[in-house]
Tab-separated table of C-alpha atoms in Angstrom:
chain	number	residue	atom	x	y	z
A	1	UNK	CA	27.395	-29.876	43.716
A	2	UNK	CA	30.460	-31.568	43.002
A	3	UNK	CA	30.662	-33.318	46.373
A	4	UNK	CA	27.336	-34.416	46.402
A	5	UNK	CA	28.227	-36.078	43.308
A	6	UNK	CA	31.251	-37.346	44.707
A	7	UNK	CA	29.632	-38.729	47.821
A	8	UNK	CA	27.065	-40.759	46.047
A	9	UNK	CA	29.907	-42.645	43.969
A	10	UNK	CA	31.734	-43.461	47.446
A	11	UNK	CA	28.362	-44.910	48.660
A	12	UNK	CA	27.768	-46.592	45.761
A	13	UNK	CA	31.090	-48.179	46.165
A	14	UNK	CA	30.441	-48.607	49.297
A	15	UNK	CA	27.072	-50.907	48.611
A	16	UNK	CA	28.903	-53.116	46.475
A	17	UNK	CA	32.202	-53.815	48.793
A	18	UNK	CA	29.328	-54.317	51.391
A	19	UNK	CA	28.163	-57.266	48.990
A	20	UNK	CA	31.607	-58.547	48.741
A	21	UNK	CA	32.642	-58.567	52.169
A	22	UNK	CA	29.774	-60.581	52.720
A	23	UNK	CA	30.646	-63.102	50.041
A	24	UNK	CA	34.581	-63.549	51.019
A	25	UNK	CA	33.083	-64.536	54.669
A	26	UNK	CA	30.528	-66.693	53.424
A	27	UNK	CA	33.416	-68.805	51.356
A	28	UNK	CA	35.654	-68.688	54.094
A	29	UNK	CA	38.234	-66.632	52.254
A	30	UNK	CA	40.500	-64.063	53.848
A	31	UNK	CA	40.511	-60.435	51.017
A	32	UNK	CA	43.482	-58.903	51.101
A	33	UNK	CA	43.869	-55.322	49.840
A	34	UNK	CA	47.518	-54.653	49.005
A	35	UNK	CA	48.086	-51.033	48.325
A	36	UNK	CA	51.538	-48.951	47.880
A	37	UNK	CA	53.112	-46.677	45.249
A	38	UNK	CA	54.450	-47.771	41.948
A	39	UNK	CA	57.167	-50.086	42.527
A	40	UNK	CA	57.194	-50.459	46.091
A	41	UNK	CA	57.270	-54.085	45.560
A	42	UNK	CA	53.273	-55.484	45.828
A	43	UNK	CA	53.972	-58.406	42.785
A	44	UNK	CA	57.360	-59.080	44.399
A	45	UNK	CA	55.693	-59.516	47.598
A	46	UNK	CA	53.238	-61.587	46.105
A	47	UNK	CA	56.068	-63.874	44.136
A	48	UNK	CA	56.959	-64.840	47.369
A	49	UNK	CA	54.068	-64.995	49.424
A	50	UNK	CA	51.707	-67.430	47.524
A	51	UNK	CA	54.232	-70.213	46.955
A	52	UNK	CA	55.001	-69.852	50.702
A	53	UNK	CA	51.592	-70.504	51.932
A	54	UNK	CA	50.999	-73.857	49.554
A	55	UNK	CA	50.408	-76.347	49.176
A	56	UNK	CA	48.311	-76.114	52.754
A	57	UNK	CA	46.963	-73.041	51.635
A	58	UNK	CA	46.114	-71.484	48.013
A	59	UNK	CA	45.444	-67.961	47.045
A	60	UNK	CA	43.305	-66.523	44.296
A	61	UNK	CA	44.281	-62.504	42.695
A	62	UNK	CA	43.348	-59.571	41.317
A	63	UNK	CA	45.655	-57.462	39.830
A	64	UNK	CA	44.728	-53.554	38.877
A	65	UNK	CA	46.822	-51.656	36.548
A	66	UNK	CA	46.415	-48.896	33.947
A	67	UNK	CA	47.899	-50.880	30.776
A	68	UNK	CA	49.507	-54.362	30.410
A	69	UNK	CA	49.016	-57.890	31.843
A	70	UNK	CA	52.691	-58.058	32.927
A	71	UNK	CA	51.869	-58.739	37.149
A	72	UNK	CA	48.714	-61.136	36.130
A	73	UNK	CA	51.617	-63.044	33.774
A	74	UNK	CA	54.186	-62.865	36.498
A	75	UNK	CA	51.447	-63.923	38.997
A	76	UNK	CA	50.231	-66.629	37.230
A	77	UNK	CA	52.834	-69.579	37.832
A	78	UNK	CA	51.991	-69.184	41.722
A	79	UNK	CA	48.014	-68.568	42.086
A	80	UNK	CA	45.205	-70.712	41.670
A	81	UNK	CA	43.796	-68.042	39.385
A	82	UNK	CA	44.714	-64.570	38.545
A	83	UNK	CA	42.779	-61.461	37.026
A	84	UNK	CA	43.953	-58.500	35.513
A	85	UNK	CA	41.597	-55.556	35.264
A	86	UNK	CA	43.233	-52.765	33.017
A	87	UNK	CA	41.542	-49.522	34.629
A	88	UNK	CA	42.845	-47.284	31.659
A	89	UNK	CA	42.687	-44.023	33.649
A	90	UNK	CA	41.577	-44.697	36.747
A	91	UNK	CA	43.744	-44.421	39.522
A	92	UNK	CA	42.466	-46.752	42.215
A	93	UNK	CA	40.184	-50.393	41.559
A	94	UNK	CA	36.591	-50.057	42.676
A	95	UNK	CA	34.520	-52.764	44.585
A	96	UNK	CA	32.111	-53.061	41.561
A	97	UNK	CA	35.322	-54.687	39.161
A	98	UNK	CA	35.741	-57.022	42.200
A	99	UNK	CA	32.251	-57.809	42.618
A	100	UNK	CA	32.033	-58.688	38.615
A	101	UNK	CA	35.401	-61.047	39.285
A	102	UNK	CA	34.028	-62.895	41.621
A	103	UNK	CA	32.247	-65.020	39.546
A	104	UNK	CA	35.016	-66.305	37.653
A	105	UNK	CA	36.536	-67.378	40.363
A	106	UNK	CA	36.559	-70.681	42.726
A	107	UNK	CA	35.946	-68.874	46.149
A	108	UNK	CA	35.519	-71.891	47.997
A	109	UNK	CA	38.509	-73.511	46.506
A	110	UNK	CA	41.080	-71.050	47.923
A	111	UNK	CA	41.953	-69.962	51.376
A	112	UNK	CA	43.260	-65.937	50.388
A	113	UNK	CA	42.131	-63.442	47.902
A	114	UNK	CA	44.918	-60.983	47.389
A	115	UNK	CA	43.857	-57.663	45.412
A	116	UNK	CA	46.916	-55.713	44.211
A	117	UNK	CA	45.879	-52.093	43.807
A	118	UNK	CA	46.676	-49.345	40.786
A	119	UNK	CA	50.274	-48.020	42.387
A	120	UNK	CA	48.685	-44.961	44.369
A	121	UNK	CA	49.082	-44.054	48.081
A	122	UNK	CA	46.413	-41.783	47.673
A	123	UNK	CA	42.959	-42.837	45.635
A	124	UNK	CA	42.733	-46.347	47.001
A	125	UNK	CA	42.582	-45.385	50.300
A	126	UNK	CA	39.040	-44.187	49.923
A	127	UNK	CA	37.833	-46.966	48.615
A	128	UNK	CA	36.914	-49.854	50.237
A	129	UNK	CA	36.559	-53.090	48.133
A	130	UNK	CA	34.866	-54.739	50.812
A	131	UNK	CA	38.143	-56.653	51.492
A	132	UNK	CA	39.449	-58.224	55.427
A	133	UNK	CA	42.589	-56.141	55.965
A	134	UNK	CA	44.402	-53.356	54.132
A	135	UNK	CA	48.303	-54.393	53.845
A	136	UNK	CA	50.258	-50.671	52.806
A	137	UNK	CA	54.061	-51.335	51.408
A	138	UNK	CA	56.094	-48.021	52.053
A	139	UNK	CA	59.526	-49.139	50.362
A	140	UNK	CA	62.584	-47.484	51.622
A	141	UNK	CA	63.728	-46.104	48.717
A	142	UNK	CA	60.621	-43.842	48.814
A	143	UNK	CA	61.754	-41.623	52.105
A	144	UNK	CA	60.962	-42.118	55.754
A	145	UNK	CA	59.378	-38.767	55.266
A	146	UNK	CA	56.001	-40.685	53.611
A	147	UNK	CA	53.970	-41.484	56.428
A	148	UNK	CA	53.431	-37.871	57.418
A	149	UNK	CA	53.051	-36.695	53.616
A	150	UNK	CA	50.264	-39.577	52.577
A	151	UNK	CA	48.623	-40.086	55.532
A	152	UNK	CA	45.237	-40.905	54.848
A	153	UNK	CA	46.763	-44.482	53.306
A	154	UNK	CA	48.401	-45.175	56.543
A	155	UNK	CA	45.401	-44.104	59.216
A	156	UNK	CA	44.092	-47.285	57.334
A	157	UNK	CA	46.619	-49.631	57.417
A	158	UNK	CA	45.693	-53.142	59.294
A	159	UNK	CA	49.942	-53.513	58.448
A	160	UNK	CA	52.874	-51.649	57.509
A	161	UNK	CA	55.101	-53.608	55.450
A	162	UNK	CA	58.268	-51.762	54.721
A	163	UNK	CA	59.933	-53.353	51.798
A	164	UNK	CA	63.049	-53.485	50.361
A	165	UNK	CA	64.937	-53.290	53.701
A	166	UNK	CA	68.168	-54.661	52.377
A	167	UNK	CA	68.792	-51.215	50.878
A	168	UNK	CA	68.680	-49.900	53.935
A	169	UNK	CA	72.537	-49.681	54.212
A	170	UNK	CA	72.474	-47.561	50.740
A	171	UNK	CA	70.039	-45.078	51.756
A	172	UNK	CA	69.454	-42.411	54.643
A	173	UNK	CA	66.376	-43.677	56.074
A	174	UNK	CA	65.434	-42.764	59.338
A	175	UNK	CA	63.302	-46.239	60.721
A	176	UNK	CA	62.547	-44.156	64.065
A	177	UNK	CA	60.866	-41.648	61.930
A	178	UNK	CA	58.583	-43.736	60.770
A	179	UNK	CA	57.611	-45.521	63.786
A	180	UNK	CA	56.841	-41.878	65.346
A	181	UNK	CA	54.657	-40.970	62.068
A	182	UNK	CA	52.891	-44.011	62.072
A	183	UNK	CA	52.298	-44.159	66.097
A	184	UNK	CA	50.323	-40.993	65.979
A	185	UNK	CA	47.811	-41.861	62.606
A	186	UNK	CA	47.707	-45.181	63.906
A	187	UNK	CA	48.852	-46.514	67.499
A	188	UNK	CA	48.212	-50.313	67.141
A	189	UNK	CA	49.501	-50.886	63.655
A	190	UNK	CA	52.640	-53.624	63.270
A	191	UNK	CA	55.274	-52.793	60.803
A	192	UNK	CA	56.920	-55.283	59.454
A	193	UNK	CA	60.296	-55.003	57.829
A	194	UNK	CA	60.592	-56.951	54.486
A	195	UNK	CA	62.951	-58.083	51.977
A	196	UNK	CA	61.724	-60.015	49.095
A	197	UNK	CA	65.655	-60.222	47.759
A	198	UNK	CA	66.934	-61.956	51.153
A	199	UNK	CA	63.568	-63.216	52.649
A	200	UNK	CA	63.984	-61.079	55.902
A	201	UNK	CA	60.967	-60.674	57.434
A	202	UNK	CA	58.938	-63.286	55.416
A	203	UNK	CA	57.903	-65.572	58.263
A	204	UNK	CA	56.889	-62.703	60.687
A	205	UNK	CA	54.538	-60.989	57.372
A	206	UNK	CA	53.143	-64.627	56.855
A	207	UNK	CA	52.468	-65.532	60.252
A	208	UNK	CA	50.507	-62.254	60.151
A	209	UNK	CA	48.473	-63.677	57.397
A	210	UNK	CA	47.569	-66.472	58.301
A	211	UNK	CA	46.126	-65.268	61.716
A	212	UNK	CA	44.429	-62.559	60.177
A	213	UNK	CA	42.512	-65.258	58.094
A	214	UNK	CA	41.560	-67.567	61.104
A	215	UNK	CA	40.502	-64.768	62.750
A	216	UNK	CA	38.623	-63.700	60.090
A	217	UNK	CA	36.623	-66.956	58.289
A	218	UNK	CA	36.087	-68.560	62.014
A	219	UNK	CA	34.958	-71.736	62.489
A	220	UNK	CA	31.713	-72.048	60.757
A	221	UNK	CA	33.990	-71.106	57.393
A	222	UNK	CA	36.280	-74.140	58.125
A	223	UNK	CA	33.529	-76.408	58.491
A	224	UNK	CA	32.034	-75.561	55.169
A	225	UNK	CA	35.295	-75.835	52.854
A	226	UNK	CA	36.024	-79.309	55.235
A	227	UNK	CA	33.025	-81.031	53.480
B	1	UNK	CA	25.876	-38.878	34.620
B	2	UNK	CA	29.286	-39.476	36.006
B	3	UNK	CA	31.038	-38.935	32.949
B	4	UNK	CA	29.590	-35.798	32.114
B	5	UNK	CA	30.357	-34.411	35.763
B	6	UNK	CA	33.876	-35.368	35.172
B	7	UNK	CA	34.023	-33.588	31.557
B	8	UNK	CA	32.872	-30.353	33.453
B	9	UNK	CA	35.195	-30.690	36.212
B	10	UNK	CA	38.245	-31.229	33.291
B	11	UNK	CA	36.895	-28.430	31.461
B	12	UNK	CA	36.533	-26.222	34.242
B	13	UNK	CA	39.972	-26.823	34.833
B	14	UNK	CA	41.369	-26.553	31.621
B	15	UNK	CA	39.946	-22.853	31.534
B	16	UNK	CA	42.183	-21.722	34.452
B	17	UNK	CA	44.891	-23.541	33.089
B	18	UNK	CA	44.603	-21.600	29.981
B	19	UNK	CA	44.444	-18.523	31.929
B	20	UNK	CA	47.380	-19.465	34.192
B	21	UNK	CA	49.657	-19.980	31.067
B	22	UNK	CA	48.562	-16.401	29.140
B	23	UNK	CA	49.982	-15.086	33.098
B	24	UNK	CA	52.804	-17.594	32.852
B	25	UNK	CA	54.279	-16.081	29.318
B	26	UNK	CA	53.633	-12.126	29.890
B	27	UNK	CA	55.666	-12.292	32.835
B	28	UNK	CA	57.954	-14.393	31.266
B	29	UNK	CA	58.533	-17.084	33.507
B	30	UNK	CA	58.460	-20.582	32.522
B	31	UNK	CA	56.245	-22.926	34.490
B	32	UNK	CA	57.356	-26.494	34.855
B	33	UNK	CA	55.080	-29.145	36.641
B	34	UNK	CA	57.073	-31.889	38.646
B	35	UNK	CA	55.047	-35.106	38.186
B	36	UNK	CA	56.294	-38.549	40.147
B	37	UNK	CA	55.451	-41.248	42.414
B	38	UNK	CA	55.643	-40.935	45.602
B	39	UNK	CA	59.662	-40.373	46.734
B	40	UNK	CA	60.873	-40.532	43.269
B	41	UNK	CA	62.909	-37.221	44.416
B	42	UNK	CA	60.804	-34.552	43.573
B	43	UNK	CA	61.926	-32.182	45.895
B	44	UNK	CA	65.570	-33.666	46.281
B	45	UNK	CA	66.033	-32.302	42.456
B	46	UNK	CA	64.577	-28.990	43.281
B	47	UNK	CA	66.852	-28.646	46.106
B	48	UNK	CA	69.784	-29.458	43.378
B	49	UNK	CA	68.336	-27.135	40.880
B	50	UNK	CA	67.133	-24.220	41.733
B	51	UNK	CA	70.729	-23.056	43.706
B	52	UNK	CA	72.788	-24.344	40.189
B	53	UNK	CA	70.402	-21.752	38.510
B	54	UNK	CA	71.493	-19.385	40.604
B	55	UNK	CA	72.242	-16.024	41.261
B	56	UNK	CA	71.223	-15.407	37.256
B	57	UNK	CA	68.181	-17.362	37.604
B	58	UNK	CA	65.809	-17.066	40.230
B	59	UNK	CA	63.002	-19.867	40.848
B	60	UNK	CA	59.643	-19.739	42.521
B	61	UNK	CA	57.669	-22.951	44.254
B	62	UNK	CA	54.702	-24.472	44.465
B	63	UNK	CA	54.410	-27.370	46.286
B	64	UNK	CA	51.203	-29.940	46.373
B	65	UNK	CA	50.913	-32.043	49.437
B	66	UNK	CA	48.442	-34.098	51.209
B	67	UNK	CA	49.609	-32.986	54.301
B	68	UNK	CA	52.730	-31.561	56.064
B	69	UNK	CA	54.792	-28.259	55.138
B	70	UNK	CA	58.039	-30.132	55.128
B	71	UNK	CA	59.009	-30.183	51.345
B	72	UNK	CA	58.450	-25.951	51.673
B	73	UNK	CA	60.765	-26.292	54.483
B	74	UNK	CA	62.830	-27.875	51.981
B	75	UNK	CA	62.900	-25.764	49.445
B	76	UNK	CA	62.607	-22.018	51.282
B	77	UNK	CA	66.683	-21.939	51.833
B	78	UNK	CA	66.681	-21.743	47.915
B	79	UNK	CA	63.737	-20.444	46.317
B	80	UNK	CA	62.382	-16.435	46.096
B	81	UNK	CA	59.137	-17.595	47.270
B	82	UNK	CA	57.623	-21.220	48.365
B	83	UNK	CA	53.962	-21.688	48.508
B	84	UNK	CA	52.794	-25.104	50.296
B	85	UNK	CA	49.297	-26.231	49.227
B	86	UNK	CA	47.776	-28.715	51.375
B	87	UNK	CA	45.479	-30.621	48.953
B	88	UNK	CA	43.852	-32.982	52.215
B	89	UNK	CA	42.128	-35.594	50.377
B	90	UNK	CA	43.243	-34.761	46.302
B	91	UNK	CA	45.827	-36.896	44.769
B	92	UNK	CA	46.920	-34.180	42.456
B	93	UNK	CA	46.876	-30.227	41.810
B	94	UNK	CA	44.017	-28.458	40.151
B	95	UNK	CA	44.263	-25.581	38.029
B	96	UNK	CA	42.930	-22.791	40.137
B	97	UNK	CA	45.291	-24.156	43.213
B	98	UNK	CA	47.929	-22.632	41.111
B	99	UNK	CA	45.810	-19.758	40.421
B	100	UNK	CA	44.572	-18.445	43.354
B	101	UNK	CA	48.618	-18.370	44.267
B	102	UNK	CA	49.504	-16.583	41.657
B	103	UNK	CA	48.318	-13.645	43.112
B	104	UNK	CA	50.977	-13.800	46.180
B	105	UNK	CA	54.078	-13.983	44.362
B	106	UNK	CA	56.294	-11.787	42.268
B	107	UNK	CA	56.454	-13.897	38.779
B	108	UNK	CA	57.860	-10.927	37.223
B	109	UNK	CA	60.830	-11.167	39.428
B	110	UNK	CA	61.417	-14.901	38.677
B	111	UNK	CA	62.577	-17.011	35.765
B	112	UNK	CA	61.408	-20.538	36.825
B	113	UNK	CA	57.720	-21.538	38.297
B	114	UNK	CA	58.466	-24.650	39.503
B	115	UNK	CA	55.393	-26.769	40.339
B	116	UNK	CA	55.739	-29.870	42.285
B	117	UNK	CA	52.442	-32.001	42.171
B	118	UNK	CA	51.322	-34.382	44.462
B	119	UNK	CA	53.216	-37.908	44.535
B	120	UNK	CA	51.161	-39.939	42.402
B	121	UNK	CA	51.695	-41.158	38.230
B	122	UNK	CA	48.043	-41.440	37.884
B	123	UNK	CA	46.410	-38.158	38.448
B	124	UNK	CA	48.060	-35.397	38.155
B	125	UNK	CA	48.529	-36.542	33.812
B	126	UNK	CA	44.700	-35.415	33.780
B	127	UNK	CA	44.883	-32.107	35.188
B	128	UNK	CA	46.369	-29.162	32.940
B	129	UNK	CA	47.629	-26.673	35.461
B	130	UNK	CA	48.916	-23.959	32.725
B	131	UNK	CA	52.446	-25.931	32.603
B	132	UNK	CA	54.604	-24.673	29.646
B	133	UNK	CA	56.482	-28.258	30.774
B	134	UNK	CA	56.289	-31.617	32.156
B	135	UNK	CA	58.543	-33.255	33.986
B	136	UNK	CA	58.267	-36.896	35.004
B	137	UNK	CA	60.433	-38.320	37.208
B	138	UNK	CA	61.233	-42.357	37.109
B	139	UNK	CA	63.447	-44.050	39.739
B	140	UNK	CA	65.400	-46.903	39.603
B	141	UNK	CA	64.243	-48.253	42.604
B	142	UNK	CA	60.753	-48.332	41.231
B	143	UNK	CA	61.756	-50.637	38.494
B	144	UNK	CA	61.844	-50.843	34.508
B	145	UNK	CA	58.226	-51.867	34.197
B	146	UNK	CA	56.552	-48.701	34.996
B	147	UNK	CA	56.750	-46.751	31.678
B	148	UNK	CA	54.297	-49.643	30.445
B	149	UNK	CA	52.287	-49.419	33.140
B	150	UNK	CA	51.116	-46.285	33.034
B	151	UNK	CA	51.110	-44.956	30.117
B	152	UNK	CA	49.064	-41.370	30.706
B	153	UNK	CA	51.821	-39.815	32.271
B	154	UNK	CA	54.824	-40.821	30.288
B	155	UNK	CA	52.683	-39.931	27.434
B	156	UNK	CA	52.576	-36.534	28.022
B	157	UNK	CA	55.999	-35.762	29.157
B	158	UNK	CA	58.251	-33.195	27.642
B	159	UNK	CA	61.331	-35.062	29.092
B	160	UNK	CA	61.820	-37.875	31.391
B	161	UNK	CA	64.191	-37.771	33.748
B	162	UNK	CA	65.442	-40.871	35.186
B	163	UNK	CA	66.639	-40.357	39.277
B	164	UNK	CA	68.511	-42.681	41.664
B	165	UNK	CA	70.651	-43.932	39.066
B	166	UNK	CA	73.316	-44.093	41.594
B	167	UNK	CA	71.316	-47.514	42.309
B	168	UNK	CA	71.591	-49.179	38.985
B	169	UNK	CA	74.527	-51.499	40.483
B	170	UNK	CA	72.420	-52.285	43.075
B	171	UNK	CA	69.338	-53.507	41.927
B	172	UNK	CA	67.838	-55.234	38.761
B	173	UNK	CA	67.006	-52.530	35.881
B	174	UNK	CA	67.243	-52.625	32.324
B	175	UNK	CA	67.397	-49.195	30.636
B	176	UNK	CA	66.623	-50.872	26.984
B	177	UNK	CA	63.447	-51.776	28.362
B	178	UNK	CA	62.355	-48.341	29.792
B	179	UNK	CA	63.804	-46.718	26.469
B	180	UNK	CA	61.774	-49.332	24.112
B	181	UNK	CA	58.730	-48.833	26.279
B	182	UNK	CA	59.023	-44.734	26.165
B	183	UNK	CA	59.653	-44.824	22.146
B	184	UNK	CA	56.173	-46.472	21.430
B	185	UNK	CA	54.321	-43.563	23.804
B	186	UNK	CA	56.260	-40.991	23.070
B	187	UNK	CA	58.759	-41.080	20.272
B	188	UNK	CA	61.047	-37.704	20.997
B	189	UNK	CA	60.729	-37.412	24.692
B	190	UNK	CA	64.010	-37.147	25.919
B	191	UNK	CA	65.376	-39.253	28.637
B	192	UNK	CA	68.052	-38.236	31.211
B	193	UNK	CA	69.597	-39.889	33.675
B	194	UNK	CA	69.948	-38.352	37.217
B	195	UNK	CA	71.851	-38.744	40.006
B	196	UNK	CA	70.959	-35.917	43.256
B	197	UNK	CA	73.478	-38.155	44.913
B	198	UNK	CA	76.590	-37.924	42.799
B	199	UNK	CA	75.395	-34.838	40.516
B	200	UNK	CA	75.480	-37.134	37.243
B	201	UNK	CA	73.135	-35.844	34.604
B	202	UNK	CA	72.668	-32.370	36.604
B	203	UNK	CA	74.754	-30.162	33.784
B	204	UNK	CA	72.600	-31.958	30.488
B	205	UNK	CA	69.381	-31.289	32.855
B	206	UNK	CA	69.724	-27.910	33.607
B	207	UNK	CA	70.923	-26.714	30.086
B	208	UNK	CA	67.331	-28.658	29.021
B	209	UNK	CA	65.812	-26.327	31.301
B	210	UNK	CA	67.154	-23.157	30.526
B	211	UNK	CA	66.789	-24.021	26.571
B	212	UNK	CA	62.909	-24.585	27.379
B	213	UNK	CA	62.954	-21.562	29.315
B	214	UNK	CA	64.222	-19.466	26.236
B	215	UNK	CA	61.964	-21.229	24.103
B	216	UNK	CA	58.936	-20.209	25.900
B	217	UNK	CA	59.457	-17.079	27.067
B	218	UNK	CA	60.679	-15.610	23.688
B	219	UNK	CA	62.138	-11.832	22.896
B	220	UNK	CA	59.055	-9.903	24.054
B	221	UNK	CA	58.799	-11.198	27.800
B	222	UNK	CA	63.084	-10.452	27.766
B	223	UNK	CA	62.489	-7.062	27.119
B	224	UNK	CA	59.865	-6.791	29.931
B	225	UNK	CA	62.268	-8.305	32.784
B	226	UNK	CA	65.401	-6.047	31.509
B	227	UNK	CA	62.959	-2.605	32.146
């Protein structure tokens, strides 16, 4: 009973990130689902990222958190526009808040639509918002042990982005470990090593980016936001 | 419709729970459930713990994981008994996890339940497992912001203990702001500030523990362990 239940909220979800997916390639805009535990560094990420790809290049965002506007406001200086959706007690964002979003925002005016996530390794990994690629930060700090413990979050990954790498003199963390964890949930994925406090890493995680978006509006999505 | 599937499914739990905690104080153990993000060190301060409680005090685990028997591993040099629950999909324990363990493991024999939920701040606030305590770990790493940002589980701590604070010199962290945020949810919580690393803070949080212990378990349940 309580699976069937269960199922037809996933597919529900699943109708609506359907509808979305189709909207972010219709506007030529690349959705980019950032998920990670609580402090792993998504808005710091984010701080840096946006500026870095403008002027060429501008970025629209959702943020999800329990309580408080505090990313949206820290967000804000950088983005074209930024939305905060307070889920209260939900642990995850569904595609339905991002579907009602959508119509606040300038799609066709912006080239990425970056979705921060509640900070969970777990929930948001089942459900899809209908967005391009699924970016995962693992932070040092949290263990090298993670990949194997969470990994339903990683099996999904289109990148690993392991942040905070200039601790990695402070901390035991075991880099080979995670390579072997992550090569046998998922072979192909890149893992990029990040610092948002000395920039290491920030051209290769951008580069990323911005291929992932050609690759993903194509060339009829050009042509429309080039009239 | 969803709602009310979710009430049932809360007070289903909250049944066992209440059942798990009549168990939990005629055996006289005291049951503490060990709620953080992911690599907060969770299992780093039950490694600490349970040997400084030691040979007086004897400990029995439960440990909720996704996946992997490696914080069991862990903790089986130390503990009477270690039971690993692989929770697959489930971003926190349920009551009648805890329950259907119960069964398996001597509680008379034991002074501490320890109960170490799945790594997630979300979740696992929800779910009553029969606790007499909670414990919710904050790292430094994962920044002063958090106690805002989700308030459910800082809410319903009985102390907060703050981990990693070996770190403070090394990253940005203000401890008025955590302690400002923490008053406004919950006024008397304590705070304590932990380092696995360098053993600060390990002497104030055990004698919380043992105090609680006391507390809970009372005259009567003394008299049954001394038989």
């Amino acid at each position: 009973m309580k699976i069937n239940v269960v199922k037809k909220v996933f597919k529900a979800n699943d109708l609506v990130a359907q509808e979305n997916r189709k909207i972010f390639k219709e506007t030529g805009i690349l959705a980019v689902n950032v998920i990670s535990s609580p402090g792993s560094g998504k808005t710091t990420l984010l701080e840096k990222t946006i500026p870095s790809l403008m002027p060429d290049q501008k970025s629209l965002v959702i943020v999800g958190d329990l309580q408080t506007t505090r990313d949206a406001e820290r967000l804000s200086p950088f983005a074209q526009q930024v939305t905060q959706i307070n889920t209260g007690l939900s642990c995850h964002l569904y595609a339905n808040q991002i579907a009602q979003s959508l119509g606040d925002l300038n799609l066709k005016e912006a080239d990425f639509f970056f979705i921060e996530n509640v900070g969970n390794i777990v929930c948001p990994g089942e459900f899809d918002l209908g967005e391009n690629v699924k970016v995962v930060l693992l932070s040092v700090p949290e263990g090298d042990d993670k990949v194997a413990k969470y990994p339903t979050i990683f099996r999904v990954a289109d990148v690993v982005l392991l942040t905070k790498v200039d601790l990695l003199g402070h901390l035991q963390f075991d880099l080979n470990r995670v390579q072997e964890d992550l090569s046998k949930l998922n072979a192909t994925v890149p893992i990029i090593q990040i610092s948002s406090h000395n920039n290491q890493g920030m051209d290769i995680w951008l580069d990323w980016l911005t291929k992932r978006r050609k690759e993903a509006v194509g060339r009829q999505a050009k042509f429309v936001k080039e009239e």
